[in-house]
Short mmCIF file of C-alpha atoms in Angstrom, two decimals:
data_model
loop_
_atom_site.label_atom_id
_atom_site.label_comp_id
_atom_site.label_asym_id
_atom_site.label_seq_id
_atom_site.Cartn_x
_atom_site.Cartn_y
_atom_site.Cartn_z
CA MET A 1039 -58.04 11.78 -43.19
CA SER A 1040 -58.83 9.19 -40.53
CA SER A 1041 -57.74 5.58 -40.97
CA ILE A 1042 -58.52 2.44 -39.05
CA ASN A 1043 -55.22 0.90 -40.26
CA TYR A 1044 -52.82 3.58 -39.04
CA ASN A 1045 -53.11 6.15 -36.28
CA SER A 1046 -50.25 8.63 -36.67
CA SER A 1047 -51.05 10.41 -33.40
CA ALA A 1048 -51.01 7.17 -31.45
CA SER A 1049 -47.78 6.10 -33.17
CA SER A 1050 -46.09 9.41 -32.31
CA ALA A 1051 -47.35 9.25 -28.71
CA LEU A 1052 -46.13 5.65 -28.40
CA GLN A 1053 -42.65 6.55 -29.66
CA THR A 1054 -42.49 9.43 -27.20
CA LEU A 1055 -43.52 7.08 -24.38
CA ARG A 1056 -40.86 4.57 -25.42
CA ASP A 1057 -38.16 7.27 -25.35
CA ILE A 1058 -39.29 8.46 -21.92
CA ASN A 1059 -39.37 4.90 -20.56
CA SER A 1060 -35.86 4.29 -21.90
CA ASN A 1061 -34.54 7.46 -20.23
CA LEU A 1062 -36.43 6.58 -17.06
CA THR A 1063 -34.82 3.13 -16.96
CA THR A 1064 -31.38 4.68 -17.41
CA THR A 1065 -31.98 7.22 -14.65
CA GLN A 1066 -33.40 4.61 -12.27
CA ASN A 1067 -30.33 2.44 -12.87
CA ARG A 1068 -28.03 5.39 -12.08
CA VAL A 1069 -29.94 6.09 -8.89
CA SER A 1070 -29.81 2.45 -7.77
CA THR A 1071 -26.11 1.89 -8.63
CA GLY A 1072 -24.79 5.40 -8.04
CA LEU A 1073 -22.95 5.17 -11.36
CA LYS A 1074 -23.47 7.10 -14.56
CA VAL A 1075 -20.86 4.93 -16.34
CA GLU A 1076 -21.48 1.34 -15.31
CA LYS A 1077 -20.42 -0.46 -18.49
CA ALA A 1078 -18.38 0.32 -21.59
CA SER A 1079 -21.43 1.15 -23.69
CA ASP A 1080 -22.31 4.01 -21.30
CA ASN A 1081 -19.12 5.92 -22.19
CA VAL A 1082 -16.23 4.01 -23.76
CA ALA A 1083 -13.51 6.57 -22.91
CA TYR A 1084 -14.50 7.14 -19.29
CA TRP A 1085 -15.12 3.42 -18.68
CA SER A 1086 -11.68 2.54 -20.09
CA ILE A 1087 -9.88 5.18 -18.01
CA SER A 1088 -11.72 4.30 -14.82
CA THR A 1089 -11.11 0.56 -15.26
CA THR A 1090 -7.38 1.13 -15.72
CA MET A 1091 -7.15 3.50 -12.76
CA LYS A 1092 -9.10 1.14 -10.50
CA SER A 1093 -6.68 -1.63 -11.42
CA ASP A 1094 -3.67 0.61 -10.72
CA ASN A 1095 -5.16 1.71 -7.43
CA LYS A 1096 -5.59 -1.90 -6.37
CA ALA A 1097 -1.93 -2.57 -7.22
CA LEU A 1098 -0.96 0.55 -5.27
CA GLY A 1099 -2.92 -0.79 -2.31
CA ALA A 1100 -0.98 -4.06 -2.53
CA ALA A 1101 2.27 -2.06 -2.63
CA SER A 1102 1.15 -0.21 0.52
CA ASP A 1103 0.56 -3.55 2.22
CA ALA A 1104 4.05 -4.62 1.15
CA LEU A 1105 5.37 -1.40 2.68
CA GLY A 1106 3.94 -2.57 5.98
CA ILE A 1107 5.89 -5.81 5.70
CA GLY A 1108 9.02 -3.87 4.76
CA ALA A 1109 8.56 -1.56 7.75
CA ALA A 1110 8.31 -4.62 10.02
CA LYS A 1111 11.60 -5.97 8.62
CA VAL A 1112 13.30 -2.64 9.15
CA ASP A 1113 11.94 -2.30 12.69
CA THR A 1114 13.12 -5.82 13.54
CA ALA A 1115 16.63 -5.15 12.24
CA TYR A 1116 16.76 -1.78 14.00
CA ALA A 1117 15.66 -3.30 17.32
CA ALA A 1118 18.43 -5.89 16.99
CA MET A 1119 21.11 -3.29 16.27
CA ASP A 1120 19.90 -1.04 19.06
CA SER A 1121 20.08 -3.93 21.51
CA ALA A 1122 23.50 -4.93 20.16
CA ILE A 1123 24.80 -1.40 20.77
CA ASP A 1124 23.74 -1.70 24.43
CA VAL A 1125 25.51 -5.06 24.76
CA VAL A 1126 28.70 -3.82 23.08
CA ASN A 1127 28.67 -0.83 25.41
CA GLU A 1128 28.58 -3.30 28.30
CA ILE A 1129 31.60 -5.12 26.85
CA LYS A 1130 33.36 -1.78 26.56
CA ALA A 1131 32.66 -1.10 30.21
CA LYS A 1132 33.98 -4.55 31.22
CA LEU A 1133 37.18 -3.98 29.26
CA THR A 1134 37.62 -0.63 30.99
CA THR A 1135 37.17 -2.38 34.33
CA ALA A 1136 39.78 -4.98 33.33
CA SER A 1137 42.32 -2.19 32.91
CA GLU A 1138 42.51 -1.95 36.69
CA THR A 1139 45.49 -4.09 37.74
CA SER A 1140 43.80 -5.46 40.84
CA VAL A 1141 40.78 -6.81 38.90
CA ASP A 1142 40.59 -10.55 38.15
CA LYS A 1143 40.59 -10.55 34.37
CA ASP A 1144 39.42 -14.16 34.20
CA GLN A 1145 36.24 -13.21 36.06
CA VAL A 1146 35.73 -10.24 33.74
CA GLN A 1147 36.05 -12.61 30.77
CA LEU A 1148 33.21 -14.72 32.18
CA GLU A 1149 30.95 -11.68 31.92
CA VAL A 1150 32.28 -10.78 28.47
CA SER A 1151 31.59 -14.33 27.25
CA LYS A 1152 27.97 -14.09 28.35
CA LEU A 1153 27.65 -10.77 26.57
CA GLN A 1154 29.11 -12.31 23.43
CA GLU A 1155 26.53 -15.09 23.67
CA GLN A 1156 23.85 -12.43 23.95
CA LEU A 1157 25.06 -10.80 20.74
CA THR A 1158 24.70 -14.12 18.93
CA ALA A 1159 21.21 -14.58 20.41
CA ILE A 1160 20.19 -11.11 19.21
CA GLY A 1161 21.46 -11.87 15.71
CA GLN A 1162 19.58 -15.17 15.58
CA ALA A 1163 16.33 -13.67 16.86
CA ALA A 1164 16.27 -10.71 14.45
CA SER A 1165 14.30 -12.61 11.81
CA PHE A 1166 10.99 -11.55 10.29
CA ASN A 1167 9.13 -14.13 8.24
CA GLY A 1168 12.37 -16.04 7.72
CA GLU A 1169 14.38 -13.01 6.57
CA ASN A 1170 17.21 -11.77 8.75
CA TRP A 1171 18.80 -8.46 7.79
CA VAL A 1172 21.49 -8.48 10.51
CA VAL A 1173 22.97 -11.82 9.46
CA GLN A 1174 24.01 -11.30 5.87
CA GLY A 1175 26.97 -12.11 3.69
CA SER A 1176 29.33 -9.37 2.55
CA GLY A 1177 27.98 -7.31 -0.34
CA SER A 1178 24.38 -8.53 -0.03
CA THR A 1179 21.54 -6.06 -0.52
CA THR A 1180 17.99 -6.38 0.74
CA THR A 1181 14.96 -4.60 -0.71
CA VAL A 1182 11.41 -3.67 0.22
CA VAL A 1183 8.57 -2.88 -2.19
CA ASP A 1184 7.64 0.78 -1.85
CA GLY A 1185 5.38 1.65 -4.77
CA PHE A 1186 3.65 0.98 -8.08
CA ILE A 1187 3.90 3.41 -10.98
CA ARG A 1188 2.61 3.80 -14.55
CA ASP A 1189 4.67 6.05 -16.84
CA SER A 1190 3.54 8.18 -19.77
CA SER A 1191 4.05 5.31 -22.22
CA GLY A 1192 1.69 3.08 -20.25
CA SER A 1193 4.45 0.84 -18.90
CA VAL A 1194 4.03 -0.28 -15.30
CA LYS A 1195 6.57 -1.35 -12.71
CA VAL A 1196 7.01 -1.96 -9.01
CA THR A 1197 9.55 0.28 -7.26
CA THR A 1198 11.73 -0.81 -4.36
CA ALA A 1199 13.89 0.72 -1.64
CA SER A 1200 17.20 -1.03 -0.91
CA PHE A 1201 19.38 -1.49 2.14
CA GLU A 1202 23.04 -2.56 2.04
CA ALA A 1203 22.55 -5.28 4.61
CA GLY A 1204 25.95 -6.89 3.94
CA THR A 1205 27.73 -3.66 4.82
CA TYR A 1206 26.00 -3.17 8.17
CA ALA A 1207 25.23 -6.79 9.16
CA MET A 1208 26.07 -7.74 12.72
CA PHE A 1209 27.30 -11.15 11.51
CA SER A 1210 27.94 -12.70 8.13
CA ALA A 1211 26.94 -16.10 9.51
CA ILE A 1212 26.05 -17.93 12.70
CA SER A 1213 27.87 -21.24 12.91
CA SER A 1214 27.44 -23.74 15.76
CA GLY A 1215 25.60 -21.11 17.78
CA VAL A 1216 28.36 -18.49 17.43
CA GLY A 1217 28.19 -15.37 15.28
CA THR A 1218 31.08 -14.82 12.91
CA GLY A 1219 32.12 -12.11 10.50
CA GLY A 1220 30.20 -8.89 10.04
CA VAL A 1221 30.76 -5.78 12.14
CA LEU A 1222 30.81 -7.82 15.37
CA GLY A 1223 33.09 -10.62 14.20
CA ALA A 1224 36.15 -9.11 15.88
CA VAL A 1225 34.21 -8.42 19.11
CA MET A 1226 33.37 -12.13 19.33
CA THR A 1227 37.11 -12.96 19.43
CA ILE A 1228 37.77 -10.91 22.58
CA ALA A 1229 39.26 -13.24 25.18
CA LEU A 1230 40.70 -11.81 28.38
CA SER A 1231 42.94 -13.78 30.71
CA SER A 1232 45.11 -13.10 33.71
CA ALA A 1233 48.02 -12.80 31.29
CA SER A 1234 46.38 -10.08 29.20
CA THR A 1235 48.48 -6.92 29.05
CA GLN A 1236 47.20 -3.38 29.00
CA GLY A 1237 48.24 -3.20 25.36
CA ALA A 1238 46.01 -6.16 24.54
CA ILE A 1239 43.11 -4.61 26.44
CA ASP A 1240 43.60 -1.32 24.59
CA ALA A 1241 43.50 -3.23 21.29
CA TYR A 1242 40.26 -4.87 22.37
CA LEU A 1243 38.85 -1.45 23.27
CA THR A 1244 39.75 -0.19 19.81
CA THR A 1245 37.97 -3.20 18.29
CA VAL A 1246 34.88 -2.50 20.37
CA GLU A 1247 34.91 1.18 19.46
CA THR A 1248 35.11 0.33 15.76
CA ALA A 1249 32.20 -2.09 16.12
CA LEU A 1250 30.14 0.55 17.93
CA GLY A 1251 30.78 3.03 15.15
CA ASN A 1252 29.69 0.55 12.49
CA LEU A 1253 26.62 -0.48 14.47
CA THR A 1254 25.67 3.18 14.87
CA LYS A 1255 26.01 3.72 11.11
CA GLY A 1256 23.88 0.67 10.43
CA ALA A 1257 21.18 1.77 12.87
CA ALA A 1258 21.23 5.25 11.32
CA ALA A 1259 20.82 3.74 7.83
CA LEU A 1260 17.87 1.68 9.04
CA GLY A 1261 16.36 4.77 10.66
CA ALA A 1262 16.65 6.66 7.37
CA LEU A 1263 15.02 3.76 5.52
CA SER A 1264 12.22 3.64 8.11
CA THR A 1265 11.56 7.35 7.54
CA ARG A 1266 11.56 6.76 3.78
CA ILE A 1267 9.00 3.97 4.17
CA ASP A 1268 6.77 6.08 6.42
CA LEU A 1269 6.82 8.98 3.94
CA GLN A 1270 6.13 6.65 1.01
CA ASP A 1271 3.24 5.08 2.91
CA GLN A 1272 1.70 8.50 3.52
CA PHE A 1273 2.26 9.47 -0.12
CA ALA A 1274 0.69 6.22 -1.36
CA GLY A 1275 -2.38 6.96 0.76
CA LYS A 1276 -2.72 10.43 -0.76
CA ILE A 1277 -2.25 9.11 -4.30
CA SER A 1278 -4.86 6.41 -3.68
CA ASP A 1279 -7.34 9.02 -2.44
CA ALA A 1280 -6.63 11.22 -5.47
CA ILE A 1281 -7.22 8.29 -7.84
CA ASP A 1282 -10.48 7.41 -6.09
CA ALA A 1283 -11.62 11.02 -6.40
CA GLY A 1284 -10.67 11.15 -10.08
CA VAL A 1285 -12.48 7.92 -10.90
CA SER A 1286 -15.51 9.15 -8.98
CA ARG A 1287 -15.69 12.28 -11.13
CA LEU A 1288 -15.66 10.14 -14.26
CA VAL A 1289 -18.16 7.42 -13.42
CA ASP A 1290 -20.22 8.37 -10.36
CA ALA A 1291 -23.69 9.80 -10.86
CA ASP A 1292 -24.66 13.21 -9.47
CA MET A 1293 -27.43 12.03 -7.17
CA GLU A 1294 -29.05 15.47 -6.85
CA GLU A 1295 -29.22 15.81 -10.63
CA GLU A 1296 -30.44 12.24 -11.12
CA SER A 1297 -33.13 12.71 -8.46
CA ALA A 1298 -34.45 15.81 -10.23
CA ARG A 1299 -34.34 14.04 -13.60
CA LEU A 1300 -36.17 11.02 -12.18
CA SER A 1301 -39.02 13.18 -10.93
CA ALA A 1302 -39.26 14.98 -14.27
CA LEU A 1303 -39.25 11.72 -16.26
CA GLN A 1304 -41.93 10.18 -14.03
CA THR A 1305 -44.14 13.22 -14.74
CA GLN A 1306 -43.37 13.00 -18.47
CA GLN A 1307 -44.22 9.31 -18.40
CA GLN A 1308 -47.64 10.01 -16.90
CA LEU A 1309 -48.32 12.73 -19.49
CA ALA A 1310 -47.17 10.46 -22.33
CA VAL A 1311 -49.52 7.73 -21.17
CA GLN A 1312 -52.36 10.27 -21.12
CA SER A 1313 -51.38 11.48 -24.60
CA LEU A 1314 -51.34 7.91 -25.94
CA SER A 1315 -54.73 7.26 -24.38
CA ILE A 1316 -56.16 10.36 -26.07
CA ALA A 1317 -54.60 9.42 -29.41
CA ASN A 1318 -56.04 5.91 -29.20
CA SER A 1319 -59.51 7.18 -28.29
CA SER A 1320 -59.64 9.42 -31.38
CA SER A 1321 -60.07 6.38 -33.63
CA GLN A 1322 -63.21 5.47 -31.68
CA SER A 1323 -64.92 8.54 -33.15
CA ILE A 1324 -64.92 6.86 -36.54
CA LEU A 1325 -67.70 4.56 -35.29
CA SER A 1326 -70.02 7.53 -35.03
CA LEU A 1327 -69.87 7.91 -38.82
CA PHE A 1328 -71.69 4.60 -39.21
CA ARG A 1329 -74.52 5.23 -36.80
#
């Protein structure tokens, strides 16, 4: 039966065309954005996971930036200790020279005093962004951010690496332009004079040797921390790449597949338009019944 009120063929063809146009719009959007999951309605599970991982990756990137700041602090402190070791070695050499009975010990002390001033200058200058690791009170600990983690329960936290700055600090304080306390406190009290005995000089040498040993331990600890930071920085980079790859698998569109689908849908669209045109023209034949 033919009806002028309802054309089932045209209705079916129109619905088919609507479905094709909807799929074509989706595919065109994927091609233009490169994403198969752009919003939550596309795939709730994948969108949720990718959003969380993108957020974590951004936090991990911030932690990597903080690692760079931490590395700069460590490098600054290490440079100070390395320079201090050279200066203390010079003091050691001057004390050895003063052991010679014919040497003017007062003149040697003039050189030692300048070296002591240099130690204070090194301690004062070893500051990065207002933080000085080589001038610290006893027992103090400094930290650097080294990572961001999310555990199996979903809890997140920032991890840190610590350095016992108070144990290895060159000075505990710098007062009136003179370093005091710390591993170099005793070295700063060395004061030769013409009356100094060989026993006193030997005691000073022992003090210097002790300071050198502590400075070496401190520099070694900083070196170990620097290696730890470098390894963590490399690891953070690998983790970030892995997260990016994982998110890409979840939400990125396969451009080869989408390209093939786009071509197929465009062809289907053209055929559906033709089908709708044919279905609509069939009702025109009814007019022939009244001629």
